[in-house]
């Protein structure tokens, strides 16, 4: 964690809705004129689609039916941590993209399921934004979670997560329901061991809870809409969070615990805008202050939010 070049990481399982959260952050960055470098977690998979199928077949032949993208063996976690550390210290690093479908692959003239070449991150960015499976990963000597300045978990209740994955993979990736179900089952072991523990390390968690019947997610015809859901927002450290203000701005919300606010699911974007905008602005202030200390000739805006927004390391986000 460093003030020099901030890192924001959104972590969640496949089908959790992290991509939708990324769009909210894009709106904040655009409105506040913040230049962000974007990093996709899937680009740190170890194998392309064909190689991954081969590795799964080899694992199954050994009696291992749990080999999946959720586990460390299938990902470049050391490289991900190294990138976070390098960016935090220098504002630089290298990234690539994983091409999920024909639409994404068309621009590169490559088959879907392959990686693009590694390339440098854009110059002079204000922060790094990561969205993927392992933003708060800790395992086998790798500690990705120690680097982000702001860690966010996106965690729908499990049946809703499965419904979203089933509908997404059918609609955008052409997978059969049987193939998607097999993937869910294969990943469950790693989901419990490596994905769930990350949400105990995040600073803020967003969990969408449907208020309609999702008892059998494998036959659900529709994804529950935001208005058919409630949103549970948990702060790891609630000190400095202005809960009365949030309650007044999020109509229909209430406190369920001292560190947890519940609001209608349709207000998720508004809730994120209200919560994250001042925190991001504080990160940018610290970024500018750190650059000014390193280069005294550079000018920057004086801290305007220091009394309004707590320090991320010692206040609301710990």
Tab-separated table of C-alpha atoms in Angstrom:
chain	number	residue	atom	x	y	z
A	1	UNK	CA	0.000	0.000	0.000
A	2	UNK	CA	1.509	3.292	-1.081
A	3	UNK	CA	0.478	6.915	-1.480
A	4	UNK	CA	2.749	7.387	-4.479
A	5	UNK	CA	0.685	5.449	-7.040
A	6	UNK	CA	-2.688	4.224	-5.655
A	7	UNK	CA	-4.231	0.864	-6.510
A	8	UNK	CA	-7.944	0.012	-6.378
A	9	UNK	CA	-8.895	-3.666	-6.646
A	10	UNK	CA	-12.377	-5.102	-7.130
A	11	UNK	CA	-12.471	-8.823	-6.502
A	12	UNK	CA	-15.275	-11.309	-7.057
A	13	UNK	CA	-16.103	-14.687	-8.506
A	14	UNK	CA	-17.074	-15.378	-12.115
A	15	UNK	CA	-20.612	-14.086	-12.546
A	16	UNK	CA	-20.509	-11.922	-9.427
A	17	UNK	CA	-20.966	-8.652	-11.316
A	18	UNK	CA	-17.506	-7.103	-11.007
A	19	UNK	CA	-17.693	-5.828	-14.598
A	20	UNK	CA	-20.794	-3.780	-13.741
A	21	UNK	CA	-18.967	-2.320	-10.760
A	22	UNK	CA	-16.088	-1.381	-13.048
A	23	UNK	CA	-18.492	0.709	-15.148
A	24	UNK	CA	-19.438	2.716	-12.056
A	25	UNK	CA	-15.787	3.435	-11.406
A	26	UNK	CA	-15.336	4.449	-15.036
A	27	UNK	CA	-18.094	7.034	-14.516
A	28	UNK	CA	-16.358	8.402	-11.418
A	29	UNK	CA	-12.982	8.552	-13.184
A	30	UNK	CA	-14.511	10.316	-16.183
A	31	UNK	CA	-16.419	12.837	-14.062
A	32	UNK	CA	-13.460	13.634	-11.815
A	33	UNK	CA	-10.983	13.629	-14.732
A	34	UNK	CA	-8.897	10.845	-13.246
A	35	UNK	CA	-6.612	8.921	-15.593
A	36	UNK	CA	-6.725	5.254	-14.615
A	37	UNK	CA	-4.828	2.232	-15.887
A	38	UNK	CA	-7.221	-0.733	-16.134
A	39	UNK	CA	-6.143	-4.286	-15.391
A	40	UNK	CA	-8.270	-7.368	-16.082
A	41	UNK	CA	-7.780	-10.314	-13.762
A	42	UNK	CA	-8.364	-12.894	-16.498
A	43	UNK	CA	-5.226	-11.657	-18.245
A	44	UNK	CA	-3.243	-13.280	-15.432
A	45	UNK	CA	-4.541	-16.770	-16.134
A	46	UNK	CA	-1.596	-19.061	-16.751
A	47	UNK	CA	-3.107	-20.885	-19.757
A	48	UNK	CA	-5.105	-19.903	-22.814
A	49	UNK	CA	-8.415	-21.687	-23.463
A	50	UNK	CA	-7.013	-24.655	-25.401
A	51	UNK	CA	-4.101	-25.178	-22.994
A	52	UNK	CA	-6.454	-24.926	-20.010
A	53	UNK	CA	-8.645	-27.704	-21.413
A	54	UNK	CA	-5.545	-29.858	-21.833
A	55	UNK	CA	-4.420	-29.163	-18.265
A	56	UNK	CA	-7.881	-29.990	-16.913
A	57	UNK	CA	-7.848	-33.276	-18.820
A	58	UNK	CA	-4.403	-34.081	-17.401
A	59	UNK	CA	-5.557	-33.230	-13.890
A	60	UNK	CA	-8.653	-35.401	-14.282
A	61	UNK	CA	-6.471	-38.294	-15.450
A	62	UNK	CA	-4.529	-37.925	-12.190
A	63	UNK	CA	-7.776	-38.050	-10.218
A	64	UNK	CA	-7.926	-34.291	-9.630
A	65	UNK	CA	-11.406	-33.061	-10.559
A	66	UNK	CA	-10.956	-29.637	-8.923
A	67	UNK	CA	-8.353	-27.960	-11.133
A	68	UNK	CA	-9.817	-24.554	-12.042
A	69	UNK	CA	-9.162	-20.897	-12.761
A	70	UNK	CA	-9.994	-20.117	-9.143
A	71	UNK	CA	-6.889	-21.865	-7.796
A	72	UNK	CA	-3.292	-20.597	-7.725
A	73	UNK	CA	-1.902	-23.282	-10.069
A	74	UNK	CA	-3.875	-21.876	-13.013
A	75	UNK	CA	-2.846	-18.251	-12.500
A	76	UNK	CA	0.215	-16.011	-12.576
A	77	UNK	CA	-0.228	-14.750	-9.027
A	78	UNK	CA	3.458	-13.983	-8.483
A	79	UNK	CA	3.399	-11.814	-11.596
A	80	UNK	CA	0.214	-10.092	-10.444
A	81	UNK	CA	1.722	-9.234	-7.072
A	82	UNK	CA	4.915	-8.059	-8.752
A	83	UNK	CA	2.913	-5.760	-11.021
A	84	UNK	CA	1.023	-4.291	-8.060
A	85	UNK	CA	4.299	-3.649	-6.246
A	86	UNK	CA	5.980	-2.154	-9.309
A	87	UNK	CA	3.028	0.100	-10.071
A	88	UNK	CA	2.769	1.263	-6.468
A	89	UNK	CA	6.442	2.243	-6.482
A	90	UNK	CA	6.848	3.605	-10.015
A	91	UNK	CA	3.442	3.992	-11.661
A	92	UNK	CA	4.577	1.618	-14.396
A	93	UNK	CA	4.120	-2.015	-15.365
A	94	UNK	CA	3.031	-4.348	-18.138
A	95	UNK	CA	-0.346	-5.855	-18.973
A	96	UNK	CA	-2.072	-8.012	-21.573
A	97	UNK	CA	-5.676	-8.913	-22.374
A	98	UNK	CA	-7.548	-12.204	-22.438
A	99	UNK	CA	-9.919	-12.361	-25.421
A	100	UNK	CA	-13.120	-13.969	-24.192
A	101	UNK	CA	-15.238	-14.020	-27.338
A	102	UNK	CA	-15.358	-13.265	-31.059
A	103	UNK	CA	-16.163	-9.595	-30.510
A	104	UNK	CA	-13.091	-9.020	-28.339
A	105	UNK	CA	-10.861	-11.173	-30.543
A	106	UNK	CA	-11.842	-9.433	-33.786
A	107	UNK	CA	-9.908	-6.278	-32.973
A	108	UNK	CA	-6.686	-8.262	-32.556
A	109	UNK	CA	-7.124	-10.757	-35.376
A	110	UNK	CA	-6.718	-13.645	-32.919
A	111	UNK	CA	-8.925	-16.577	-31.920
A	112	UNK	CA	-11.104	-16.195	-28.813
A	113	UNK	CA	-9.586	-17.700	-25.705
A	114	UNK	CA	-6.078	-16.379	-26.394
A	115	UNK	CA	-3.930	-13.649	-24.856
A	116	UNK	CA	-2.664	-10.491	-26.495
A	117	UNK	CA	1.023	-9.597	-26.275
A	118	UNK	CA	2.312	-7.934	-23.131
A	119	UNK	CA	2.467	-4.146	-23.372
A	120	UNK	CA	3.327	-1.239	-21.104
A	121	UNK	CA	0.661	0.450	-19.031
A	122	UNK	CA	-0.249	3.981	-20.121
A	123	UNK	CA	2.091	6.737	-18.981
A	124	UNK	CA	1.317	9.217	-16.206
A	125	UNK	CA	-1.776	7.509	-14.793
A	126	UNK	CA	-3.306	8.625	-11.490
A	127	UNK	CA	-4.117	5.130	-10.255
A	128	UNK	CA	-4.375	1.450	-11.195
A	129	UNK	CA	-7.799	-0.218	-11.279
A	130	UNK	CA	-7.935	-4.039	-11.108
A	131	UNK	CA	-11.053	-6.148	-11.613
A	132	UNK	CA	-10.891	-9.921	-11.314
A	133	UNK	CA	-10.740	-13.076	-9.217
A	134	UNK	CA	-7.663	-12.516	-7.075
A	135	UNK	CA	-7.408	-8.895	-5.937
A	136	UNK	CA	-7.198	-9.965	-2.274
A	137	UNK	CA	-5.424	-13.306	-2.728
A	138	UNK	CA	-2.998	-14.643	-0.105
A	139	UNK	CA	-1.429	-18.084	-0.556
A	140	UNK	CA	1.880	-19.942	-0.814
A	141	UNK	CA	4.104	-16.930	-0.202
A	142	UNK	CA	2.044	-14.641	-2.436
A	143	UNK	CA	0.260	-11.693	-0.818
A	144	UNK	CA	-1.613	-9.718	-3.446
A	145	UNK	CA	-3.941	-8.236	-0.812
A	146	UNK	CA	-1.238	-6.125	0.860
A	147	UNK	CA	-0.795	-3.825	-2.137
A	148	UNK	CA	-4.187	-2.230	-2.978
A	149	UNK	CA	-5.103	0.990	-1.189
A	150	UNK	CA	-8.795	0.237	-1.632
A	151	UNK	CA	-10.065	-3.370	-1.762
A	152	UNK	CA	-13.689	-4.027	-2.726
A	153	UNK	CA	-15.512	-7.347	-2.694
A	154	UNK	CA	-18.515	-8.027	-4.931
A	155	UNK	CA	-20.344	-11.032	-3.543
A	156	UNK	CA	-23.918	-11.914	-4.559
A	157	UNK	CA	-25.493	-14.717	-2.560
A	158	UNK	CA	-24.373	-17.951	-4.158
A	159	UNK	CA	-27.610	-18.886	-5.958
A	160	UNK	CA	-27.796	-15.430	-7.543
A	161	UNK	CA	-24.144	-15.684	-8.574
A	162	UNK	CA	-24.854	-18.984	-10.303
A	163	UNK	CA	-27.928	-17.593	-12.076
A	164	UNK	CA	-25.891	-14.648	-13.359
A	165	UNK	CA	-23.094	-16.927	-14.548
A	166	UNK	CA	-25.500	-19.322	-16.271
A	167	UNK	CA	-27.218	-16.518	-18.167
A	168	UNK	CA	-23.989	-14.684	-19.036
A	169	UNK	CA	-22.104	-17.724	-20.301
A	170	UNK	CA	-25.065	-18.896	-22.385
A	171	UNK	CA	-25.747	-15.490	-23.899
A	172	UNK	CA	-22.250	-14.119	-24.505
A	173	UNK	CA	-20.037	-17.196	-24.722
A	174	UNK	CA	-22.346	-19.802	-26.220
A	175	UNK	CA	-21.795	-22.427	-23.514
A	176	UNK	CA	-24.438	-25.076	-22.850
A	177	UNK	CA	-26.150	-25.194	-19.415
A	178	UNK	CA	-24.529	-28.588	-18.820
A	179	UNK	CA	-21.038	-27.243	-19.518
A	180	UNK	CA	-21.604	-24.245	-17.231
A	181	UNK	CA	-22.897	-26.494	-14.448
A	182	UNK	CA	-19.834	-28.732	-14.773
A	183	UNK	CA	-17.623	-25.637	-14.468
A	184	UNK	CA	-19.434	-24.510	-11.312
A	185	UNK	CA	-19.005	-27.937	-9.729
A	186	UNK	CA	-15.339	-28.204	-10.685
A	187	UNK	CA	-14.580	-24.773	-9.229
A	188	UNK	CA	-16.392	-25.259	-5.931
A	189	UNK	CA	-13.362	-26.654	-4.084
A	190	UNK	CA	-11.168	-23.701	-5.075
A	191	UNK	CA	-14.057	-21.276	-4.533
A	192	UNK	CA	-14.203	-22.271	-0.867
A	193	UNK	CA	-10.424	-22.351	-0.384
A	194	UNK	CA	-9.272	-19.332	-2.387
A	195	UNK	CA	-12.169	-17.026	-3.316
A	196	UNK	CA	-14.263	-16.832	-0.131
A	197	UNK	CA	-11.318	-15.977	2.185
A	198	UNK	CA	-10.584	-12.877	0.119
A	199	UNK	CA	-13.797	-11.231	1.309
A	200	UNK	CA	-12.447	-11.194	4.853
A	201	UNK	CA	-9.537	-9.045	3.635
A	202	UNK	CA	-11.515	-6.488	1.631
A	203	UNK	CA	-12.185	-2.988	2.967
A	204	UNK	CA	-15.785	-2.852	1.695
A	205	UNK	CA	-18.057	-5.672	0.516
A	206	UNK	CA	-21.174	-5.338	-1.648
A	207	UNK	CA	-23.528	-8.306	-1.486
A	208	UNK	CA	-26.752	-8.414	-3.503
A	209	UNK	CA	-29.514	-10.508	-1.930
A	210	UNK	CA	-32.583	-11.309	-4.076
A	211	UNK	CA	-36.029	-11.065	-2.508
A	212	UNK	CA	-37.561	-13.461	-5.053
A	213	UNK	CA	-37.298	-17.228	-5.144
A	214	UNK	CA	-33.919	-18.448	-6.393
A	215	UNK	CA	-34.140	-21.898	-4.815
A	216	UNK	CA	-33.135	-23.715	-7.998
A	217	UNK	CA	-30.736	-21.452	-9.903
A	218	UNK	CA	-30.287	-24.002	-12.687
A	219	UNK	CA	-33.836	-23.577	-13.965
A	220	UNK	CA	-34.230	-19.826	-13.383
A	221	UNK	CA	-35.535	-18.175	-16.547
A	222	UNK	CA	-34.583	-14.642	-15.535
A	223	UNK	CA	-31.896	-12.936	-13.457
A	224	UNK	CA	-33.519	-11.126	-10.516
A	225	UNK	CA	-33.474	-7.414	-11.246
A	226	UNK	CA	-31.810	-4.883	-8.935
A	227	UNK	CA	-35.286	-3.791	-7.797
A	228	UNK	CA	-35.952	-7.409	-6.785
A	229	UNK	CA	-32.931	-7.337	-4.493
A	230	UNK	CA	-31.486	-5.734	-1.397
A	231	UNK	CA	-27.880	-4.616	-1.170
A	232	UNK	CA	-25.791	-5.341	1.924
A	233	UNK	CA	-22.738	-3.072	2.270
A	234	UNK	CA	-20.184	-4.075	4.918
A	235	UNK	CA	-17.299	-1.821	5.998
A	236	UNK	CA	-14.310	-3.580	7.550
A	237	UNK	CA	-13.654	-0.518	9.706
A	238	UNK	CA	-16.618	1.823	10.060
A	239	UNK	CA	-14.705	4.606	11.820
A	240	UNK	CA	-15.144	7.834	9.890
A	241	UNK	CA	-17.953	6.583	7.625
A	242	UNK	CA	-20.866	9.045	7.711
A	243	UNK	CA	-23.696	6.556	8.045
A	244	UNK	CA	-26.400	9.191	8.781
A	245	UNK	CA	-25.505	10.903	5.506
A	246	UNK	CA	-25.656	7.632	3.559
A	247	UNK	CA	-28.999	6.718	5.159
A	248	UNK	CA	-30.428	10.108	4.218
A	249	UNK	CA	-29.250	9.791	0.609
A	250	UNK	CA	-30.249	6.141	0.073
A	251	UNK	CA	-34.016	6.103	0.508
A	252	UNK	CA	-35.268	2.916	2.139
A	253	UNK	CA	-31.904	2.024	3.678
A	254	UNK	CA	-31.198	0.964	7.260
A	255	UNK	CA	-28.370	-0.239	9.489
A	256	UNK	CA	-28.338	-3.971	10.223
A	257	UNK	CA	-25.065	-3.873	12.203
A	258	UNK	CA	-22.689	-1.189	13.392
A	259	UNK	CA	-20.592	-1.619	10.230
A	260	UNK	CA	-23.319	-2.645	7.766
A	261	UNK	CA	-25.872	-0.667	5.788
A	262	UNK	CA	-28.702	-2.273	3.779
A	263	UNK	CA	-30.381	-0.483	0.900
A	264	UNK	CA	-32.620	-1.318	-2.088
A	265	UNK	CA	-30.669	-3.108	-4.834
A	266	UNK	CA	-31.626	-0.520	-7.425
A	267	UNK	CA	-29.538	2.042	-5.561
A	268	UNK	CA	-26.250	0.137	-5.946
A	269	UNK	CA	-24.765	2.597	-8.427
A	270	UNK	CA	-25.764	5.584	-6.268
A	271	UNK	CA	-24.391	3.911	-3.145
A	272	UNK	CA	-21.059	3.299	-4.852
A	273	UNK	CA	-20.906	6.850	-6.156
A	274	UNK	CA	-21.558	8.259	-2.673
A	275	UNK	CA	-19.108	5.953	-0.911
A	276	UNK	CA	-16.243	5.788	-3.374
A	277	UNK	CA	-16.050	9.302	-4.823
A	278	UNK	CA	-14.627	10.949	-1.674
A	279	UNK	CA	-12.336	7.970	-1.016
A	280	UNK	CA	-10.956	8.111	-4.554
A	281	UNK	CA	-10.448	11.860	-4.317
A	282	UNK	CA	-8.512	11.349	-1.102
A	283	UNK	CA	-6.292	8.775	-2.827
A	284	UNK	CA	-5.640	11.263	-5.620
A	285	UNK	CA	-4.771	13.961	-3.068
A	286	UNK	CA	-2.251	11.665	-1.436
A	287	UNK	CA	-0.894	10.782	-4.873
A	288	UNK	CA	-0.369	14.463	-5.717
A	289	UNK	CA	1.142	15.208	-2.314
A	290	UNK	CA	3.579	12.300	-2.682
A	291	UNK	CA	4.599	13.452	-6.169
A	292	UNK	CA	5.073	17.004	-4.904
A	293	UNK	CA	7.332	15.812	-2.077
A	294	UNK	CA	9.408	13.916	-4.602
A	295	UNK	CA	9.461	16.861	-7.064
A	296	UNK	CA	9.040	20.101	-5.078
A	297	UNK	CA	8.800	22.175	-8.269
A	298	UNK	CA	5.494	20.477	-9.154
A	299	UNK	CA	2.327	22.206	-7.998
A	300	UNK	CA	-0.801	20.538	-6.744
A	301	UNK	CA	-4.132	21.413	-5.196
A	302	UNK	CA	-4.060	21.776	-1.373
A	303	UNK	CA	-5.812	19.000	0.568
A	304	UNK	CA	-9.481	19.922	0.588
A	305	UNK	CA	-10.966	16.713	1.931
A	306	UNK	CA	-8.552	15.879	4.743
A	307	UNK	CA	-11.114	16.624	7.446
A	308	UNK	CA	-14.037	15.120	5.548
A	309	UNK	CA	-12.549	11.793	4.494
A	310	UNK	CA	-10.558	9.552	6.870
A	311	UNK	CA	-7.130	8.185	6.038
A	312	UNK	CA	-7.609	4.852	4.321
A	313	UNK	CA	-4.887	3.124	6.320
A	314	UNK	CA	-5.953	4.185	9.801
A	315	UNK	CA	-9.608	5.113	9.504
A	316	UNK	CA	-12.580	3.691	7.681
A	317	UNK	CA	-10.716	1.193	5.548
A	318	UNK	CA	-7.830	0.190	7.749
